[in-house]
Amino acid sequence: MYPRFAEPIPNVTVTVGRDALLACVVDNLRGFKNARISLSYNDHRSWYLHVKNVQEVDRGWYMCQVNTDPMRSRKGYLQVVVPPMLSIPNQLEGAYIGQDVTLECHTEAYPSSINYWTTDRGDMIISGGKYEAFPMDSGYNKFMMLKIRNITKDDFGFYKCIAKNSLGETDGIIKLDGNLYFTCFMFNLINFVWYSTQLRSL
């Protein structure tokens, strides 16, 4: 659990020349430490905030504050960029002749990547007719979808999803296979024949 302020800081009235005590109550602070973040300084003039192993959640504004009266502060923005990364839920997709099938790749990148599909011959796939390439967005995560209509035997093979931005490029390959469904069908047919034979022998 992260530390949180348990209650407001109460106002205090004190006579000049006396000491004052203001309480700040924080829950979940015992033992809490972010090992990735540390602070260093040079001659009490230059202060440095070190962030190790930067993650996307570290993106945002950071404030350097001097507790004078009035309080003085300066802000700086930490931008975190992400080279394209790909994940493929199913690297092998089965289909049968005449079926519509949708291939799927998941991408993550910042700045946002340019995403597209190619065939195993290296030809870029353009939406229209047989193919429909469309994205589904969820923040920095994008889902690359490729719908292939009315499958023929010429459509079986490999399809490549590609993502690129200013930091680099990556790709993934999905195999569209007609033999996968044929194998499953034959297995079920063999089981049916064996079961029917057993019934006739009873």
Short mmCIF file of C-alpha atoms in Angstrom, two decimals:
data_model
loop_
_atom_site.label_atom_id
_atom_site.label_comp_id
_atom_site.label_asym_id
_atom_site.label_seq_id
_atom_site.Cartn_x
_atom_site.Cartn_y
_atom_site.Cartn_z
CA MET A 1 0.00 0.00 0.00
CA TYR A 2 1.17 3.51 -0.78
CA PRO A 3 1.58 6.18 1.93
CA ARG A 4 -1.37 8.51 2.39
CA PHE A 5 -2.18 11.51 4.57
CA ALA A 6 -4.35 10.27 7.41
CA GLU A 7 -5.73 13.64 8.51
CA PRO A 8 -5.39 17.38 7.82
CA ILE A 9 -2.57 19.36 9.40
CA PRO A 10 -4.21 21.37 12.21
CA ASN A 11 -3.78 25.11 12.46
CA VAL A 12 -1.60 26.23 15.39
CA THR A 13 -1.52 29.56 17.20
CA VAL A 14 1.62 30.44 19.16
CA THR A 15 2.97 33.47 20.95
CA VAL A 16 6.01 35.10 19.42
CA GLY A 17 9.25 33.76 20.84
CA ARG A 18 7.83 30.35 21.75
CA ASP A 19 8.28 27.04 19.91
CA ALA A 20 5.62 25.61 17.61
CA LEU A 21 4.87 22.03 16.62
CA LEU A 22 2.80 21.05 13.59
CA ALA A 23 1.89 17.40 13.11
CA CYS A 24 1.65 15.58 9.80
CA VAL A 25 0.15 12.09 10.14
CA VAL A 26 0.88 9.62 7.35
CA ASP A 27 -0.34 6.02 7.10
CA ASN A 28 1.63 3.18 5.47
CA LEU A 29 4.92 5.06 5.59
CA ARG A 30 6.82 2.57 7.77
CA GLY A 31 9.18 0.56 5.60
CA PHE A 32 8.01 2.27 2.40
CA LYS A 33 10.78 3.08 -0.02
CA ASN A 34 10.93 3.41 -3.77
CA ALA A 35 14.27 1.82 -4.55
CA ARG A 36 14.27 3.32 -8.05
CA ILE A 37 14.18 6.94 -6.85
CA SER A 38 16.94 8.66 -4.92
CA LEU A 39 18.19 12.18 -4.22
CA SER A 40 21.67 13.65 -4.29
CA TYR A 41 23.12 17.15 -4.04
CA ASN A 42 26.31 19.09 -4.63
CA ASP A 43 27.37 21.73 -2.07
CA HIS A 44 23.70 22.20 -1.10
CA ARG A 45 23.23 24.15 -4.33
CA SER A 46 22.57 21.60 -7.05
CA TRP A 47 20.05 18.89 -6.19
CA TYR A 48 19.44 15.85 -8.39
CA LEU A 49 16.54 13.43 -8.52
CA HIS A 50 17.68 10.04 -9.82
CA VAL A 51 15.12 7.71 -11.39
CA LYS A 52 16.48 4.25 -12.16
CA ASN A 53 14.98 1.80 -14.63
CA VAL A 54 12.47 4.36 -15.90
CA GLN A 55 8.94 3.07 -16.51
CA GLU A 56 6.00 4.62 -18.34
CA VAL A 57 4.33 5.41 -15.01
CA ASP A 58 7.23 7.79 -14.30
CA ARG A 59 6.14 10.11 -17.11
CA GLY A 60 4.93 13.47 -15.80
CA TRP A 61 5.79 16.66 -13.92
CA TYR A 62 8.34 16.76 -11.10
CA MET A 63 8.68 19.66 -8.66
CA CYS A 64 11.73 21.00 -6.88
CA GLN A 65 10.45 22.91 -3.86
CA VAL A 66 12.19 25.31 -1.46
CA ASN A 67 10.21 25.71 1.75
CA THR A 68 10.69 29.44 2.25
CA ASP A 69 7.95 31.96 2.92
CA PRO A 70 6.54 32.28 0.37
CA MET A 71 7.32 28.79 -0.94
CA ARG A 72 9.34 28.71 -4.16
CA SER A 73 9.31 25.90 -6.68
CA ARG A 74 10.30 24.89 -10.19
CA LYS A 75 8.79 22.11 -12.29
CA GLY A 76 10.30 19.92 -14.97
CA TYR A 77 8.64 17.32 -17.18
CA LEU A 78 10.00 13.80 -17.57
CA GLN A 79 9.02 12.41 -20.95
CA VAL A 80 9.29 8.65 -21.32
CA VAL A 81 9.50 7.28 -24.85
CA VAL A 82 8.89 3.66 -25.78
CA PRO A 83 10.23 1.87 -28.87
CA PRO A 84 7.63 -0.32 -30.58
CA MET A 85 6.87 -3.62 -28.87
CA LEU A 86 4.68 -6.39 -30.27
CA SER A 87 2.84 -9.34 -28.79
CA ILE A 88 0.76 -11.88 -30.70
CA PRO A 89 -2.03 -13.78 -28.90
CA ASN A 90 -2.13 -16.55 -31.54
CA GLN A 91 0.83 -17.15 -33.84
CA LEU A 92 -1.02 -19.99 -35.57
CA GLU A 93 -4.56 -19.44 -36.84
CA GLY A 94 -6.64 -22.18 -38.42
CA ALA A 95 -9.27 -21.56 -41.09
CA TYR A 96 -11.27 -23.40 -43.71
CA ILE A 97 -12.18 -22.49 -47.28
CA GLY A 98 -14.91 -19.85 -47.44
CA GLN A 99 -14.47 -18.69 -43.85
CA ASP A 100 -13.77 -15.12 -42.70
CA VAL A 101 -10.88 -14.90 -40.22
CA THR A 102 -9.37 -12.05 -38.19
CA LEU A 103 -5.67 -11.91 -37.28
CA GLU A 104 -4.55 -9.87 -34.28
CA CYS A 105 -1.34 -8.20 -33.06
CA HIS A 106 -0.91 -6.04 -29.94
CA THR A 107 1.46 -3.06 -30.10
CA GLU A 108 2.77 -0.58 -27.56
CA ALA A 109 4.83 2.51 -28.41
CA TYR A 110 5.34 6.16 -27.55
CA PRO A 111 5.26 8.22 -29.68
CA SER A 112 2.50 6.22 -31.32
CA SER A 113 3.73 3.82 -33.97
CA ILE A 114 2.79 3.49 -37.62
CA ASN A 115 1.26 0.03 -37.98
CA TYR A 116 0.61 -2.05 -41.09
CA TRP A 117 0.41 -5.61 -42.42
CA THR A 118 2.28 -7.39 -45.22
CA THR A 119 1.94 -10.76 -46.92
CA ASP A 120 4.70 -13.38 -46.89
CA ARG A 121 5.80 -11.92 -50.24
CA GLY A 122 6.41 -8.55 -48.56
CA ASP A 123 3.45 -6.79 -50.22
CA MET A 124 1.74 -4.20 -48.02
CA ILE A 125 -1.90 -5.06 -47.40
CA ILE A 126 -4.36 -2.28 -48.25
CA SER A 127 -7.91 -2.36 -46.90
CA GLY A 128 -10.57 -3.06 -49.49
CA GLY A 129 -12.23 -6.09 -51.02
CA LYS A 130 -10.76 -9.21 -49.44
CA TYR A 131 -8.83 -7.42 -46.69
CA GLU A 132 -9.85 -5.05 -43.92
CA ALA A 133 -7.04 -3.72 -41.71
CA PHE A 134 -8.31 -1.72 -38.75
CA PRO A 135 -6.97 -0.57 -35.36
CA MET A 136 -8.46 -0.72 -31.90
CA ASP A 137 -6.90 1.76 -29.48
CA SER A 138 -6.50 1.65 -25.71
CA GLY A 139 -4.19 4.52 -24.73
CA TYR A 140 -0.64 3.70 -25.78
CA ASN A 141 -1.66 0.11 -26.49
CA LYS A 142 -3.01 -0.57 -29.95
CA PHE A 143 -4.59 -3.68 -31.37
CA MET A 144 -3.80 -4.34 -35.03
CA MET A 145 -6.58 -6.33 -36.64
CA LEU A 146 -6.60 -7.87 -40.12
CA LYS A 147 -9.83 -9.39 -41.40
CA ILE A 148 -9.51 -11.73 -44.39
CA ARG A 149 -12.81 -12.50 -46.11
CA ASN A 150 -13.87 -15.67 -47.93
CA ILE A 151 -10.67 -17.66 -47.40
CA THR A 152 -9.26 -19.53 -50.41
CA LYS A 153 -6.28 -21.88 -50.52
CA ASP A 154 -4.17 -19.01 -51.88
CA ASP A 155 -4.72 -17.10 -48.61
CA PHE A 156 -2.97 -19.71 -46.47
CA GLY A 157 0.54 -18.73 -45.46
CA PHE A 158 2.32 -16.14 -43.34
CA TYR A 159 1.21 -12.61 -42.48
CA LYS A 160 3.46 -10.02 -40.87
CA CYS A 161 2.35 -7.18 -38.59
CA ILE A 162 4.81 -4.27 -38.44
CA ALA A 163 5.06 -1.34 -36.01
CA LYS A 164 7.53 1.54 -36.31
CA ASN A 165 8.18 4.94 -34.77
CA SER A 166 11.16 7.30 -34.50
CA LEU A 167 12.85 4.93 -32.02
CA GLY A 168 12.79 1.79 -34.11
CA GLU A 169 10.78 -0.94 -35.79
CA THR A 170 9.57 -4.40 -34.85
CA ASP A 171 7.44 -7.09 -36.46
CA GLY A 172 5.66 -10.34 -35.75
CA ILE A 173 4.48 -13.23 -37.91
CA ILE A 174 1.19 -15.13 -37.88
CA LYS A 175 0.65 -18.32 -39.86
CA LEU A 176 -2.78 -18.90 -41.38
CA ASP A 177 -3.13 -22.67 -41.79
CA GLY A 178 -5.87 -24.72 -43.40
CA ASN A 179 -4.38 -28.06 -42.28
CA LEU A 180 -5.13 -27.25 -38.64
CA TYR A 181 -8.89 -27.48 -39.18
CA PHE A 182 -8.50 -30.47 -41.49
CA THR A 183 -6.54 -32.35 -38.81
CA CYS A 184 -9.16 -31.59 -36.15
CA PHE A 185 -11.95 -32.69 -38.49
CA MET A 186 -10.21 -35.97 -39.34
CA PHE A 187 -9.56 -36.67 -35.66
CA ASN A 188 -13.24 -36.21 -34.85
CA LEU A 189 -14.26 -38.32 -37.85
CA ILE A 190 -11.96 -41.17 -36.77
CA ASN A 191 -13.40 -41.04 -33.25
CA PHE A 192 -16.92 -41.16 -34.69
CA VAL A 193 -16.12 -44.18 -36.90
CA TRP A 194 -14.45 -45.99 -33.99
CA TYR A 195 -17.40 -45.26 -31.69
CA SER A 196 -19.91 -46.44 -34.33
CA THR A 197 -17.92 -49.66 -34.84
CA GLN A 198 -17.92 -50.34 -31.11
CA LEU A 199 -21.72 -49.91 -30.97
CA ARG A 200 -22.27 -52.36 -33.84
CA SER A 201 -20.07 -54.95 -32.15
CA LEU A 202 -22.19 -54.93 -28.97
#
